[in-house]
PDB file of C-alpha atoms in Angstrom:
ATOM      1  CA  MET A   1      84.755  95.627  59.335  1.00 53.00           C
ATOM      2  CA  SER A   2      87.818  97.633  58.345  1.00 49.00           C
ATOM      3  CA  ALA A   3      91.274  96.937  59.768  1.00 49.00           C
ATOM      4  CA  ASP A   4      91.347 100.421  61.353  1.00 49.00           C
ATOM      5  CA  LEU A   5      88.049  99.793  63.160  1.00 42.00           C
ATOM      6  CA  LYS A   6      89.270  96.382  64.409  1.00 46.00           C
ATOM      7  CA  THR A   7      92.458  97.989  65.711  1.00 42.00           C
ATOM      8  CA  ILE A   8      90.462 100.666  67.519  1.00 45.00           C
ATOM      9  CA  ILE A   9      88.179  98.033  69.119  1.00 45.00           C
ATOM     10  CA  VAL A  10      91.151  95.940  70.270  1.00 40.00           C
ATOM     11  CA  LEU A  11      92.927  98.985  71.732  1.00 40.00           C
ATOM     12  CA  LEU A  12      89.754 100.105  73.525  1.00 42.00           C
ATOM     13  CA  SER A  13      89.294  96.608  74.968  1.00 44.00           C
ATOM     14  CA  PHE A  14      92.844  96.583  76.339  1.00 42.00           C
ATOM     15  CA  GLY A  15      92.419 100.088  77.711  1.00 44.00           C
ATOM     16  CA  LEU A  16      89.167  99.229  79.498  1.00 42.00           C
ATOM     17  CA  ALA A  17      90.691  96.061  80.958  1.00 42.00           C
ATOM     18  CA  ALA A  18      93.709  98.010  82.220  1.00 42.00           C
ATOM     19  CA  MET A  19      91.504 100.704  83.743  1.00 44.00           C
ATOM     20  CA  GLU A  20      89.323  98.108  85.483  1.00 44.00           C
ATOM     21  CA  GLY A  21      92.380  96.406  86.955  1.00 45.00           C
ATOM     22  CA  CYS A  22      93.726  99.717  88.273  1.00 49.00           C
ATOM     23  CA  SER A  23      90.482 100.820  89.877  1.00 49.00           C
ATOM     24  CA  ARG A  24      89.978  97.576  91.769  1.00 58.00           C
ATOM     25  CA  GLY A  25      93.299  97.496  93.548  1.00 64.00           C
ATOM     26  CA  PRO A  26      94.406  94.406  95.414  1.00 73.00           C
ATOM     27  CA  ALA A  27      91.893  91.813  96.606  1.00 83.00           C
ATOM     28  CA  VAL A  28      91.112  92.580 100.225  1.00 87.00           C
ATOM     29  CA  GLN A  29      89.517  90.455 102.946  1.00 92.00           C
ATOM     30  CA  TYR A  30      86.999  91.697 105.512  1.00 94.00           C
ATOM     31  CA  VAL A  31      88.510  92.280 108.971  1.00 96.00           C
ATOM     32  CA  GLU A  32      86.541  93.229 112.080  1.00 96.00           C
ATOM     33  CA  GLY A  33      87.568  93.037 115.727  1.00 97.00           C
ATOM     34  CA  VAL A  34      87.216  94.529 119.186  1.00 98.00           C
ATOM     35  CA  VAL A  35      89.542  96.581 121.400  1.00 98.00           C
ATOM     36  CA  THR A  36      89.162  96.720 125.176  1.00 98.00           C
ATOM     37  CA  LEU A  37      91.256  98.315 127.905  1.00 97.00           C
ATOM     38  CA  ASP A  38      91.048  96.571 131.267  1.00 97.00           C
ATOM     39  CA  GLY A  39      87.912  94.804 130.054  1.00 96.00           C
ATOM     40  CA  LYS A  40      86.087  97.945 128.847  1.00 97.00           C
ATOM     41  CA  PRO A  41      85.523  98.909 125.183  1.00 98.00           C
ATOM     42  CA  VAL A  42      87.789 101.672 123.880  1.00 97.00           C
ATOM     43  CA  GLU A  43      86.011 104.228 121.697  1.00 96.00           C
ATOM     44  CA  ALA A  44      87.861 106.291 119.050  1.00 95.00           C
ATOM     45  CA  ALA A  45      91.091 104.276 119.168  1.00 96.00           C
ATOM     46  CA  ILE A  46      93.076 103.949 115.947  1.00 96.00           C
ATOM     47  CA  VAL A  47      93.888 100.329 115.071  1.00 97.00           C
ATOM     48  CA  SER A  48      96.729  99.921 112.545  1.00 96.00           C
ATOM     49  CA  PHE A  49      97.846  96.728 110.823  1.00 96.00           C
ATOM     50  CA  LYS A  50     101.403  96.889 109.439  1.00 96.00           C
ATOM     51  CA  PRO A  51     102.386  93.953 107.192  1.00 95.00           C
ATOM     52  CA  GLU A  52     105.389  92.044 108.564  1.00 95.00           C
ATOM     53  CA  ALA A  53     106.720  91.460 105.046  1.00 91.00           C
ATOM     54  CA  GLY A  54     106.009  94.984 103.821  1.00 86.00           C
ATOM     55  CA  GLY A  55     103.181  95.970 101.537  1.00 85.00           C
ATOM     56  CA  LEU A  56      99.706  97.383 102.016  1.00 87.00           C
ATOM     57  CA  ALA A  57      98.908  98.592 105.561  1.00 92.00           C
ATOM     58  CA  ALA A  58      95.382  98.921 106.952  1.00 94.00           C
ATOM     59  CA  ALA A  59      93.662 100.909 109.685  1.00 95.00           C
ATOM     60  CA  GLY A  60      90.322 101.460 111.350  1.00 94.00           C
ATOM     61  CA  THR A  61      88.799 103.403 114.225  1.00 95.00           C
ATOM     62  CA  THR A  62      86.832 101.829 117.056  1.00 97.00           C
ATOM     63  CA  ASP A  63      83.224 102.709 117.772  1.00 97.00           C
ATOM     64  CA  ALA A  64      81.535 103.035 121.194  1.00 97.00           C
ATOM     65  CA  ALA A  65      81.514  99.222 121.568  1.00 98.00           C
ATOM     66  CA  GLY A  66      85.253  99.038 120.771  1.00 97.00           C
ATOM     67  CA  VAL A  67      84.554  97.497 117.340  1.00 97.00           C
ATOM     68  CA  TYR A  68      86.861  98.329 114.431  1.00 97.00           C
ATOM     69  CA  LYS A  69      86.689  97.467 110.728  1.00 95.00           C
ATOM     70  CA  LEU A  70      89.871  97.682 108.701  1.00 94.00           C
ATOM     71  CA  ASN A  71      90.348  99.548 105.449  1.00 92.00           C
ATOM     72  CA  ALA A  72      93.500  99.041 103.443  1.00 88.00           C
ATOM     73  CA  ILE A  73      95.569 102.166 102.946  1.00 80.00           C
ATOM     74  CA  GLY A  74      96.453 102.368  99.281  1.00 70.00           C
ATOM     75  CA  THR A  75      95.265 102.763  95.746  1.00 52.00           C
ATOM     76  CA  GLY A  76      91.851 101.308  95.089  1.00 54.00           C
ATOM     77  CA  ALA A  77      91.782  98.872  98.012  1.00 49.00           C
ATOM     78  CA  ALA A  78      89.178 100.738 100.055  1.00 48.00           C
ATOM     79  CA  LYS A  79      86.878 100.785  97.019  1.00 47.00           C
ATOM     80  CA  ALA A  80      86.740  96.997  97.175  1.00 47.00           C
ATOM     81  CA  GLY A  81      84.604  97.094 100.317  1.00 57.00           C
ATOM     82  CA  GLY A  82      87.228  97.555 102.987  1.00 77.00           C
ATOM     83  CA  GLY A  83      89.512  95.066 104.653  1.00 87.00           C
ATOM     84  CA  THR A  84      93.098  94.233 103.856  1.00 91.00           C
ATOM     85  CA  VAL A  85      95.173  91.684 101.981  1.00 92.00           C
ATOM     86  CA  PRO A  86      95.941  88.281 103.526  1.00 94.00           C
ATOM     87  CA  GLY A  87      99.165  88.043 105.516  1.00 95.00           C
ATOM     88  CA  ASP A  88     100.839  88.437 108.881  1.00 97.00           C
ATOM     89  CA  TYR A  89     100.594  91.826 110.576  1.00 97.00           C
ATOM     90  CA  LEU A  90     102.083  93.735 113.472  1.00 97.00           C
ATOM     91  CA  VAL A  91      99.306  95.661 115.200  1.00 98.00           C
ATOM     92  CA  ALA A  92      99.346  99.079 116.877  1.00 97.00           C
ATOM     93  CA  ILE A  93      96.474 100.554 118.871  1.00 98.00           C
ATOM     94  CA  ARG A  94      96.527 104.127 120.103  1.00 96.00           C
ATOM     95  CA  LYS A  95      94.269 106.657 121.661  1.00 95.00           C
ATOM     96  CA  TRP A  96      95.481 109.859 123.209  1.00 88.00           C
ATOM     97  CA  GLU A  97      94.408 113.380 124.053  1.00 84.00           C
ATOM     98  CA  TYR A  98      96.278 116.632 123.678  1.00 76.00           C
ATOM     99  CA  LEU A  99      96.080 119.508 126.105  1.00 74.00           C
ATOM    100  CA  ASP A 100      93.397 121.801 124.697  1.00 79.00           C
ATOM    101  CA  PRO A 101      94.177 125.505 125.173  1.00 80.00           C
ATOM    102  CA  GLY A 102      90.545 126.326 124.413  1.00 82.00           C
ATOM    103  CA  PRO A 103      89.196 128.715 121.805  1.00 88.00           C
ATOM    104  CA  ALA A 104      91.180 131.817 120.980  1.00 88.00           C
ATOM    105  CA  PRO A 105      89.848 134.903 122.739  1.00 87.00           C
ATOM    106  CA  ASP A 106      89.299 138.217 121.029  1.00 90.00           C
ATOM    107  CA  PRO A 107      92.768 139.505 120.021  1.00 87.00           C
ATOM    108  CA  THR A 108      91.833 142.998 121.208  1.00 91.00           C
ATOM    109  CA  ASP A 109      91.932 141.673 124.793  1.00 91.00           C
ATOM    110  CA  ALA A 110      95.739 141.666 124.953  1.00 91.00           C
ATOM    111  CA  LYS A 111      96.088 139.930 128.333  1.00 93.00           C
ATOM    112  CA  ALA A 112      93.587 137.143 127.573  1.00 90.00           C
ATOM    113  CA  TYR A 113      95.108 136.636 124.130  1.00 90.00           C
ATOM    114  CA  ALA A 114      98.671 136.488 125.517  1.00 90.00           C
ATOM    115  CA  ASP A 115      97.559 133.926 128.145  1.00 89.00           C
ATOM    116  CA  TRP A 116      95.909 131.825 125.441  1.00 88.00           C
ATOM    117  CA  GLN A 117      99.061 131.985 123.275  1.00 89.00           C
ATOM    118  CA  ASP A 118     101.117 130.819 126.257  1.00 87.00           C
ATOM    119  CA  ARG A 119      98.739 127.875 126.865  1.00 84.00           C
ATOM    120  CA  SER A 120      98.823 127.013 123.142  1.00 87.00           C
ATOM    121  CA  LEU A 121     102.615 127.019 123.076  1.00 85.00           C
ATOM    122  CA  LYS A 122     102.810 124.785 126.150  1.00 81.00           C
ATOM    123  CA  ALA A 123     100.226 122.422 124.621  1.00 80.00           C
ATOM    124  CA  SER A 124     102.217 122.141 121.382  1.00 80.00           C
ATOM    125  CA  ARG A 125     105.393 121.172 123.274  1.00 78.00           C
ATOM    126  CA  ARG A 126     103.759 118.698 125.605  1.00 76.00           C
ATOM    127  CA  GLU A 127     103.452 114.997 124.909  1.00 78.00           C
ATOM    128  CA  PRO A 128      99.848 113.822 124.634  1.00 82.00           C
ATOM    129  CA  THR A 129      98.046 112.071 127.467  1.00 84.00           C
ATOM    130  CA  TYR A 130      97.809 108.430 126.465  1.00 90.00           C
ATOM    131  CA  ILE A 131      94.464 106.731 127.056  1.00 92.00           C
ATOM    132  CA  THR A 132      95.851 103.403 125.833  1.00 95.00           C
ATOM    133  CA  PRO A 133      99.374 102.729 127.138  1.00 95.00           C
ATOM    134  CA  LYS A 134     102.019 104.268 124.871  1.00 93.00           C
ATOM    135  CA  ALA A 135     103.697 100.931 124.052  1.00 96.00           C
ATOM    136  CA  TYR A 136     100.554  99.698 122.268  1.00 97.00           C
ATOM    137  CA  GLY A 137     100.711 102.683 119.916  1.00 95.00           C
ATOM    138  CA  ASP A 138     103.779 101.404 118.039  1.00 95.00           C
ATOM    139  CA  ALA A 139     103.684  98.155 116.060  1.00 96.00           C
ATOM    140  CA  ALA A 140     107.314  97.502 117.022  1.00 95.00           C
ATOM    141  CA  THR A 141     106.592  97.642 120.774  1.00 96.00           C
ATOM    142  CA  SER A 142     102.938  96.595 121.099  1.00 97.00           C
ATOM    143  CA  GLY A 143     103.505  92.840 121.077  1.00 97.00           C
ATOM    144  CA  LEU A 144     100.255  92.530 119.121  1.00 98.00           C
ATOM    145  CA  LYS A 145     100.001  90.419 115.966  1.00 97.00           C
ATOM    146  CA  ALA A 146      97.286  89.143 113.649  1.00 97.00           C
ATOM    147  CA  THR A 147      97.044  86.925 110.603  1.00 97.00           C
ATOM    148  CA  VAL A 148      94.519  87.833 107.909  1.00 96.00           C
ATOM    149  CA  LYS A 149      93.303  84.881 105.819  1.00 96.00           C
ATOM    150  CA  GLN A 150      91.113  84.540 102.743  1.00 95.00           C
ATOM    151  CA  GLY A 151      87.466  85.170 103.622  1.00 94.00           C
ATOM    152  CA  ARG A 152      85.853  86.852 106.607  1.00 94.00           C
ATOM    153  CA  ASN A 153      88.255  87.626 109.505  1.00 96.00           C
ATOM    154  CA  THR A 154      86.493  88.179 112.845  1.00 96.00           C
ATOM    155  CA  GLY A 155      86.397  86.743 116.342  1.00 95.00           C
ATOM    156  CA  GLU A 156      88.982  86.148 119.050  1.00 96.00           C
ATOM    157  CA  ALA A 157      91.970  86.362 116.680  1.00 96.00           C
ATOM    158  CA  PHE A 158      91.050  90.016 116.082  1.00 97.00           C
ATOM    159  CA  ARG A 159      90.164  90.895 119.666  1.00 98.00           C
ATOM    160  CA  PHE A 160      92.772  92.910 121.525  1.00 98.00           C
ATOM    161  CA  ASP A 161      92.406  93.087 125.311  1.00 97.00           C
ATOM    162  CA  LEU A 162      94.812  95.815 126.399  1.00 97.00           C
ATOM    163  CA  LYS A 163      96.023  96.275 129.979  1.00 97.00           C
ATOM    164  CA  SER A 164      96.826  99.544 131.740  1.00 94.00           C
ATOM    165  CA  GLU A 165     100.450 100.127 132.656  1.00 80.00           C
TER     166      GLU A 165
END
């Protein structure tokens, strides 16, 4: 084998190894839990895990049973099957609704269109209606924490029983 061919093979090997390392992202651990509000499952809530020491955050959305599964937010991590990296996290859980002005009417109906524009403007300036109490929606004020360890992370440590204000 010529020296040029050996060099090409070595360079290709390093390149493939580097590409494989980049596509995998960090090693993540499976995380699944449940969110309830006053004992009832919360559907369509966003559950966010913010690392206390900085780094890769994770989030998931609850289903009809209040069950969420985390996916790391960052390069390649979600490709590894979901989850997040081990560590201590501050947790935020939020679900809210915005005032819906409804579908836009036909613009040729000037009065109906002007009324709709007025409702839309008011809706854009109004704070959302919180389904989960507002304090839970910010990791700094929620009081919720979790520790992700190597392996499968489920059970009571990842169950969040929220209370109405």
